[in-house]
Amino acid sequence: MVLALELVGTFAFAVSGALLAVKKGFDIVGSLLLASLAGLGGGVIRDVMLGQGVPTAFGAPLYLIPVVLAVLVVFIRLIREDKLRRTLLAFDAVGLSLFCVMGSFIAHAAGLNPVACVLLGATTAVGGGALRDVVANEVPQIFNPDGVYAAPAFLGAAATTTALELGIFNAFAAVGIAAGIFVIRFLALKFRWRVPLAVLRPGPVR
């Protein structure tokens, strides 16, 4: 279950990276780089923070398959760049929803306390997207006040950790939590939900 959900999440995030490469006019090498950062970056950050040796993405070539597949399906236009931003954000939301669940699950399996599980789950979810956007010279979604991004990741990580602590986490719970986080992220984008700015009443920029 863990492997399947991680591979699906990796593919979804990698597609978002490849689509961003299309938006930026990059070549296929740039597409592969952005897809790799988006699809594997969050997991690498998680594994490094856990200190469990070589990150899974580097030790298991299987994780490269969804990245290469994502680049190819975008290259041959099976996933088209029509309405590019909407498509990119949809795949990004899929990756976000799956990785916050898997990140928390892996952190819990490593013996971390509940607070650390939530933090690491959210970091896994937002890390790859942040790396993708920074390298492509885009404002990372985590810093975009429109369409809450980090909040759903924290919510999904908290729900996963709670289910694990209560001993009720299983495949159905994992899929249910991920689906719920995807819906929240989709609604946040559709209705342009916002999180509070860094200051209550910002004055004029000087």
PDB file of N, CA, C and O in Angstrom, residues 86-136:
ATOM      1  N   ARG A  86      -4.432  25.223 -14.407  1.00  0.00           N
ATOM      2  CA  ARG A  86      -5.419  24.379 -13.743  1.00  0.00           C
ATOM      3  C   ARG A  86      -4.956  22.924 -13.712  1.00  0.00           C
ATOM      4  O   ARG A  86      -5.073  22.234 -12.699  1.00  0.00           O
ATOM      5  N   THR A  87      -4.413  22.432 -14.826  1.00  0.00           N
ATOM      6  CA  THR A  87      -3.938  21.053 -14.886  1.00  0.00           C
ATOM      7  C   THR A  87      -2.760  20.845 -13.957  1.00  0.00           C
ATOM      8  O   THR A  87      -2.671  19.848 -13.232  1.00  0.00           O
ATOM      9  N   LEU A  88      -1.826  21.784 -13.956  1.00  0.00           N
ATOM     10  CA  LEU A  88      -0.647  21.691 -13.096  1.00  0.00           C
ATOM     11  C   LEU A  88      -1.058  21.628 -11.631  1.00  0.00           C
ATOM     12  O   LEU A  88      -0.561  20.786 -10.865  1.00  0.00           O
ATOM     13  N   LEU A  89      -1.960  22.507 -11.229  1.00  0.00           N
ATOM     14  CA  LEU A  89      -2.377  22.551  -9.834  1.00  0.00           C
ATOM     15  C   LEU A  89      -3.169  21.307  -9.438  1.00  0.00           C
ATOM     16  O   LEU A  89      -3.117  20.876  -8.283  1.00  0.00           O
ATOM     17  N   ALA A  90      -3.904  20.722 -10.397  1.00  0.00           N
ATOM     18  CA  ALA A  90      -4.650  19.503 -10.099  1.00  0.00           C
ATOM     19  C   ALA A  90      -3.697  18.357  -9.761  1.00  0.00           C
ATOM     20  O   ALA A  90      -3.891  17.637  -8.770  1.00  0.00           O
ATOM     21  N   PHE A  91      -2.671  18.176 -10.575  1.00  0.00           N
ATOM     22  CA  PHE A  91      -1.699  17.119 -10.292  1.00  0.00           C
ATOM     23  C   PHE A  91      -0.911  17.429  -9.026  1.00  0.00           C
ATOM     24  O   PHE A  91      -0.575  16.522  -8.256  1.00  0.00           O
ATOM     25  N   ASP A  92      -0.607  18.696  -8.804  1.00  0.00           N
ATOM     26  CA  ASP A  92       0.091  19.088  -7.583  1.00  0.00           C
ATOM     27  C   ASP A  92      -0.755  18.746  -6.361  1.00  0.00           C
ATOM     28  O   ASP A  92      -0.229  18.301  -5.337  1.00  0.00           O
ATOM     29  N   ALA A  93      -2.063  18.940  -6.463  1.00  0.00           N
ATOM     30  CA  ALA A  93      -2.955  18.640  -5.340  1.00  0.00           C
ATOM     31  C   ALA A  93      -2.999  17.142  -5.049  1.00  0.00           C
ATOM     32  O   ALA A  93      -3.082  16.725  -3.890  1.00  0.00           O
ATOM     33  N   VAL A  94      -2.949  16.323  -6.102  1.00  0.00           N
ATOM     34  CA  VAL A  94      -2.917  14.866  -5.903  1.00  0.00           C
ATOM     35  C   VAL A  94      -1.649  14.476  -5.142  1.00  0.00           C
ATOM     36  O   VAL A  94      -1.694  13.707  -4.175  1.00  0.00           O
ATOM     37  N   GLY A  95      -0.505  15.006  -5.593  1.00  0.00           N
ATOM     38  CA  GLY A  95       0.742  14.699  -4.912  1.00  0.00           C
ATOM     39  C   GLY A  95       0.743  15.169  -3.471  1.00  0.00           C
ATOM     40  O   GLY A  95       1.180  14.454  -2.561  1.00  0.00           O
ATOM     41  N   LEU A  96       0.234  16.371  -3.241  1.00  0.00           N
ATOM     42  CA  LEU A  96       0.168  16.926  -1.886  1.00  0.00           C
ATOM     43  C   LEU A  96      -0.649  16.023  -0.971  1.00  0.00           C
ATOM     44  O   LEU A  96      -0.237  15.712   0.151  1.00  0.00           O
ATOM     45  N   SER A  97      -1.807  15.587  -1.445  1.00  0.00           N
ATOM     46  CA  SER A  97      -2.707  14.799  -0.607  1.00  0.00           C
ATOM     47  C   SER A  97      -2.128  13.423  -0.275  1.00  0.00           C
ATOM     48  O   SER A  97      -2.304  12.929   0.839  1.00  0.00           O
ATOM     49  N   LEU A  98      -1.426  12.818  -1.217  1.00  0.00           N
ATOM     50  CA  LEU A  98      -0.847  11.496  -0.969  1.00  0.00           C
ATOM     51  C   LEU A  98       0.416  11.577  -0.113  1.00  0.00           C
ATOM     52  O   LEU A  98       0.627  10.751   0.783  1.00  0.00           O
ATOM     53  N   PHE A  99       1.242  12.585  -0.357  1.00  0.00           N
ATOM     54  CA  PHE A  99       2.516  12.653   0.348  1.00  0.00           C
ATOM     55  C   PHE A  99       2.367  13.058   1.806  1.00  0.00           C
ATOM     56  O   PHE A  99       3.190  12.663   2.638  1.00  0.00           O
ATOM     57  N   CYS A 100       1.349  13.841   2.144  1.00  0.00           N
ATOM     58  CA  CYS A 100       1.176  14.179   3.552  1.00  0.00           C
ATOM     59  C   CYS A 100       0.785  12.938   4.353  1.00  0.00           C
ATOM     60  O   CYS A 100       1.180  12.788   5.514  1.00  0.00           O
ATOM     61  N   VAL A 101       0.043  12.032   3.721  1.00  0.00           N
ATOM     62  CA  VAL A 101      -0.322  10.769   4.378  1.00  0.00           C
ATOM     63  C   VAL A 101       0.890   9.860   4.503  1.00  0.00           C
ATOM     64  O   VAL A 101       1.205   9.334   5.582  1.00  0.00           O
ATOM     65  N   MET A 102       1.610   9.666   3.393  1.00  0.00           N
ATOM     66  CA  MET A 102       2.744   8.756   3.397  1.00  0.00           C
ATOM     67  C   MET A 102       3.891   9.265   4.262  1.00  0.00           C
ATOM     68  O   MET A 102       4.566   8.493   4.935  1.00  0.00           O
ATOM     69  N   GLY A 103       4.112  10.575   4.243  1.00  0.00           N
ATOM     70  CA  GLY A 103       5.181  11.134   5.066  1.00  0.00           C
ATOM     71  C   GLY A 103       4.937  10.894   6.543  1.00  0.00           C
ATOM     72  O   GLY A 103       5.847  10.513   7.289  1.00  0.00           O
ATOM     73  N   SER A 104       3.711  11.099   6.972  1.00  0.00           N
ATOM     74  CA  SER A 104       3.364  10.872   8.377  1.00  0.00           C
ATOM     75  C   SER A 104       3.456   9.404   8.739  1.00  0.00           C
ATOM     76  O   SER A 104       3.935   9.036   9.822  1.00  0.00           O
ATOM     77  N   PHE A 105       3.005   8.544   7.828  1.00  0.00           N
ATOM     78  CA  PHE A 105       3.051   7.100   8.077  1.00  0.00           C
ATOM     79  C   PHE A 105       4.491   6.623   8.253  1.00  0.00           C
ATOM     80  O   PHE A 105       4.811   5.872   9.180  1.00  0.00           O
ATOM     81  N   ILE A 106       5.380   7.061   7.371  1.00  0.00           N
ATOM     82  CA  ILE A 106       6.782   6.634   7.436  1.00  0.00           C
ATOM     83  C   ILE A 106       7.463   7.194   8.678  1.00  0.00           C
ATOM     84  O   ILE A 106       8.264   6.514   9.325  1.00  0.00           O
ATOM     85  N   ALA A 107       7.137   8.440   9.031  1.00  0.00           N
ATOM     86  CA  ALA A 107       7.694   9.028  10.248  1.00  0.00           C
ATOM     87  C   ALA A 107       7.242   8.255  11.488  1.00  0.00           C
ATOM     88  O   ALA A 107       8.025   8.007  12.409  1.00  0.00           O
ATOM     89  N   HIS A 108       5.975   7.861  11.500  1.00  0.00           N
ATOM     90  CA  HIS A 108       5.439   7.092  12.635  1.00  0.00           C
ATOM     91  C   HIS A 108       6.111   5.726  12.706  1.00  0.00           C
ATOM     92  O   HIS A 108       6.458   5.244  13.801  1.00  0.00           O
ATOM     93  N   ALA A 109       6.307   5.098  11.546  1.00  0.00           N
ATOM     94  CA  ALA A 109       6.972   3.792  11.522  1.00  0.00           C
ATOM     95  C   ALA A 109       8.414   3.889  12.005  1.00  0.00           C
ATOM     96  O   ALA A 109       8.969   2.910  12.525  1.00  0.00           O
ATOM     97  N   ALA A 110       9.030   5.065  11.838  1.00  0.00           N
ATOM     98  CA  ALA A 110      10.404   5.269  12.296  1.00  0.00           C
ATOM     99  C   ALA A 110      10.485   5.561  13.786  1.00  0.00           C
ATOM    100  O   ALA A 110      11.579   5.708  14.331  1.00  0.00           O
ATOM    101  N   GLY A 111       9.323   5.658  14.450  1.00  0.00           N
ATOM    102  CA  GLY A 111       9.305   5.842  15.893  1.00  0.00           C
ATOM    103  C   GLY A 111       9.257   7.278  16.368  1.00  0.00           C
ATOM    104  O   GLY A 111       9.497   7.545  17.549  1.00  0.00           O
ATOM    105  N   LEU A 112       8.936   8.221  15.476  1.00  0.00           N
ATOM    106  CA  LEU A 112       8.881   9.622  15.888  1.00  0.00           C
ATOM    107  C   LEU A 112       7.622   9.890  16.706  1.00  0.00           C
ATOM    108  O   LEU A 112       6.615   9.165  16.591  1.00  0.00           O
ATOM    109  N   ASN A 113       7.668  10.930  17.523  1.00  0.00           N
ATOM    110  CA  ASN A 113       6.498  11.296  18.319  1.00  0.00           C
ATOM    111  C   ASN A 113       5.436  11.929  17.413  1.00  0.00           C
ATOM    112  O   ASN A 113       5.735  12.320  16.285  1.00  0.00           O
ATOM    113  N   PRO A 114       4.185  12.031  17.877  1.00  0.00           N
ATOM    114  CA  PRO A 114       3.102  12.529  17.020  1.00  0.00           C
ATOM    115  C   PRO A 114       3.338  13.904  16.419  1.00  0.00           C
ATOM    116  O   PRO A 114       3.032  14.131  15.249  1.00  0.00           O
ATOM    117  N   VAL A 115       3.891  14.838  17.205  1.00  0.00           N
ATOM    118  CA  VAL A 115       4.145  16.183  16.674  1.00  0.00           C
ATOM    119  C   VAL A 115       5.148  16.115  15.534  1.00  0.00           C
ATOM    120  O   VAL A 115       4.958  16.737  14.478  1.00  0.00           O
ATOM    121  N   ALA A 116       6.209  15.353  15.714  1.00  0.00           N
ATOM    122  CA  ALA A 116       7.214  15.207  14.662  1.00  0.00           C
ATOM    123  C   ALA A 116       6.621  14.530  13.427  1.00  0.00           C
ATOM    124  O   ALA A 116       6.981  14.868  12.296  1.00  0.00           O
ATOM    125  N   CYS A 117       5.719  13.586  13.623  1.00  0.00           N
ATOM    126  CA  CYS A 117       5.070  12.909  12.490  1.00  0.00           C
ATOM    127  C   CYS A 117       4.268  13.903  11.656  1.00  0.00           C
ATOM    128  O   CYS A 117       4.296  13.851  10.424  1.00  0.00           O
ATOM    129  N   VAL A 118       3.549  14.776  12.320  1.00  0.00           N
ATOM    130  CA  VAL A 118       2.760  15.782  11.608  1.00  0.00           C
ATOM    131  C   VAL A 118       3.676  16.728  10.842  1.00  0.00           C
ATOM    132  O   VAL A 118       3.449  17.024   9.659  1.00  0.00           O
ATOM    133  N   LEU A 119       4.714  17.203  11.500  1.00  0.00           N
ATOM    134  CA  LEU A 119       5.636  18.144  10.852  1.00  0.00           C
ATOM    135  C   LEU A 119       6.335  17.502   9.662  1.00  0.00           C
ATOM    136  O   LEU A 119       6.458  18.119   8.599  1.00  0.00           O
ATOM    137  N   LEU A 120       6.771  16.268   9.826  1.00  0.00           N
ATOM    138  CA  LEU A 120       7.490  15.615   8.736  1.00  0.00           C
ATOM    139  C   LEU A 120       6.541  15.238   7.607  1.00  0.00           C
ATOM    140  O   LEU A 120       6.917  15.283   6.430  1.00  0.00           O
ATOM    141  N   GLY A 121       5.305  14.882   7.940  1.00  0.00           N
ATOM    142  CA  GLY A 121       4.327  14.592   6.897  1.00  0.00           C
ATOM    143  C   GLY A 121       4.038  15.816   6.050  1.00  0.00           C
ATOM    144  O   GLY A 121       3.996  15.740   4.815  1.00  0.00           O
ATOM    145  N   ALA A 122       3.847  16.964   6.701  1.00  0.00           N
ATOM    146  CA  ALA A 122       3.604  18.205   5.962  1.00  0.00           C
ATOM    147  C   ALA A 122       4.824  18.609   5.146  1.00  0.00           C
ATOM    148  O   ALA A 122       4.696  19.066   4.005  1.00  0.00           O
ATOM    149  N   THR A 123       6.011  18.430   5.715  1.00  0.00           N
ATOM    150  CA  THR A 123       7.239  18.766   4.992  1.00  0.00           C
ATOM    151  C   THR A 123       7.401  17.899   3.749  1.00  0.00           C
ATOM    152  O   THR A 123       7.803  18.381   2.682  1.00  0.00           O
ATOM    153  N   THR A 124       7.089  16.620   3.870  1.00  0.00           N
ATOM    154  CA  THR A 124       7.147  15.719   2.720  1.00  0.00           C
ATOM    155  C   THR A 124       6.198  16.181   1.623  1.00  0.00           C
ATOM    156  O   THR A 124       6.518  16.118   0.434  1.00  0.00           O
ATOM    157  N   ALA A 125       5.032  16.660   2.036  1.00  0.00           N
ATOM    158  CA  ALA A 125       4.015  17.058   1.061  1.00  0.00           C
ATOM    159  C   ALA A 125       4.380  18.325   0.304  1.00  0.00           C
ATOM    160  O   ALA A 125       4.127  18.438  -0.893  1.00  0.00           O
ATOM    161  N   VAL A 126       4.972  19.294   0.988  1.00  0.00           N
ATOM    162  CA  VAL A 126       5.232  20.597   0.354  1.00  0.00           C
ATOM    163  C   VAL A 126       6.666  20.737  -0.165  1.00  0.00           C
ATOM    164  O   VAL A 126       6.951  21.644  -0.955  1.00  0.00           O
ATOM    165  N   GLY A 127       7.563  19.842   0.272  1.00  0.00           N
ATOM    166  CA  GLY A 127       8.970  20.003  -0.057  1.00  0.00           C
ATOM    167  C   GLY A 127       9.289  19.934  -1.540  1.00  0.00           C
ATOM    168  O   GLY A 127      10.006  20.787  -2.084  1.00  0.00           O
ATOM    169  N   GLY A 128       8.756  18.908  -2.221  1.00  0.00           N
ATOM    170  CA  GLY A 128       9.046  18.748  -3.644  1.00  0.00           C
ATOM    171  C   GLY A 128       8.513  19.893  -4.482  1.00  0.00           C
ATOM    172  O   GLY A 128       9.202  20.391  -5.388  1.00  0.00           O
ATOM    173  N   GLY A 129       7.302  20.341  -4.168  1.00  0.00           N
ATOM    174  CA  GLY A 129       6.723  21.458  -4.908  1.00  0.00           C
ATOM    175  C   GLY A 129       7.505  22.740  -4.711  1.00  0.00           C
ATOM    176  O   GLY A 129       7.671  23.536  -5.641  1.00  0.00           O
ATOM    177  N   ALA A 130       8.007  22.942  -3.483  1.00  0.00           N
ATOM    178  CA  ALA A 130       8.801  24.144  -3.215  1.00  0.00           C
ATOM    179  C   ALA A 130      10.104  24.119  -4.008  1.00  0.00           C
ATOM    180  O   ALA A 130      10.501  25.128  -4.608  1.00  0.00           O
ATOM    181  N   LEU A 131      10.777  22.967  -4.049  1.00  0.00           N
ATOM    182  CA  LEU A 131      12.009  22.847  -4.822  1.00  0.00           C
ATOM    183  C   LEU A 131      11.744  23.085  -6.307  1.00  0.00           C
ATOM    184  O   LEU A 131      12.509  23.784  -6.986  1.00  0.00           O
ATOM    185  N   ARG A 132      10.670  22.523  -6.806  1.00  0.00           N
ATOM    186  CA  ARG A 132      10.284  22.704  -8.216  1.00  0.00           C
ATOM    187  C   ARG A 132      10.100  24.174  -8.551  1.00  0.00           C
ATOM    188  O   ARG A 132      10.643  24.670  -9.549  1.00  0.00           O
ATOM    189  N   ASP A 133       9.349  24.877  -7.723  1.00  0.00           N
ATOM    190  CA  ASP A 133       9.036  26.277  -8.014  1.00  0.00           C
ATOM    191  C   ASP A 133      10.254  27.181  -7.888  1.00  0.00           C
ATOM    192  O   ASP A 133      10.434  28.105  -8.681  1.00  0.00           O
ATOM    193  N   VAL A 134      11.095  26.925  -6.890  1.00  0.00           N
ATOM    194  CA  VAL A 134      12.288  27.755  -6.699  1.00  0.00           C
ATOM    195  C   VAL A 134      13.229  27.620  -7.891  1.00  0.00           C
ATOM    196  O   VAL A 134      13.732  28.615  -8.428  1.00  0.00           O
ATOM    197  N   VAL A 135      13.472  26.384  -8.334  1.00  0.00           N
ATOM    198  CA  VAL A 135      14.377  26.165  -9.470  1.00  0.00           C
ATOM    199  C   VAL A 135      13.816  26.790 -10.747  1.00  0.00           C
ATOM    200  O   VAL A 135      14.566  27.316 -11.575  1.00  0.00           O
ATOM    201  N   ALA A 136      12.484  26.777 -10.898  1.00  0.00           N
ATOM    202  CA  ALA A 136      11.852  27.364 -12.086  1.00  0.00           C
ATOM    203  C   ALA A 136      11.611  28.862 -11.946  1.00  0.00           C
ATOM    204  O   ALA A 136      10.974  29.473 -12.805  1.00  0.00           O
TER     205      ALA A 136
END
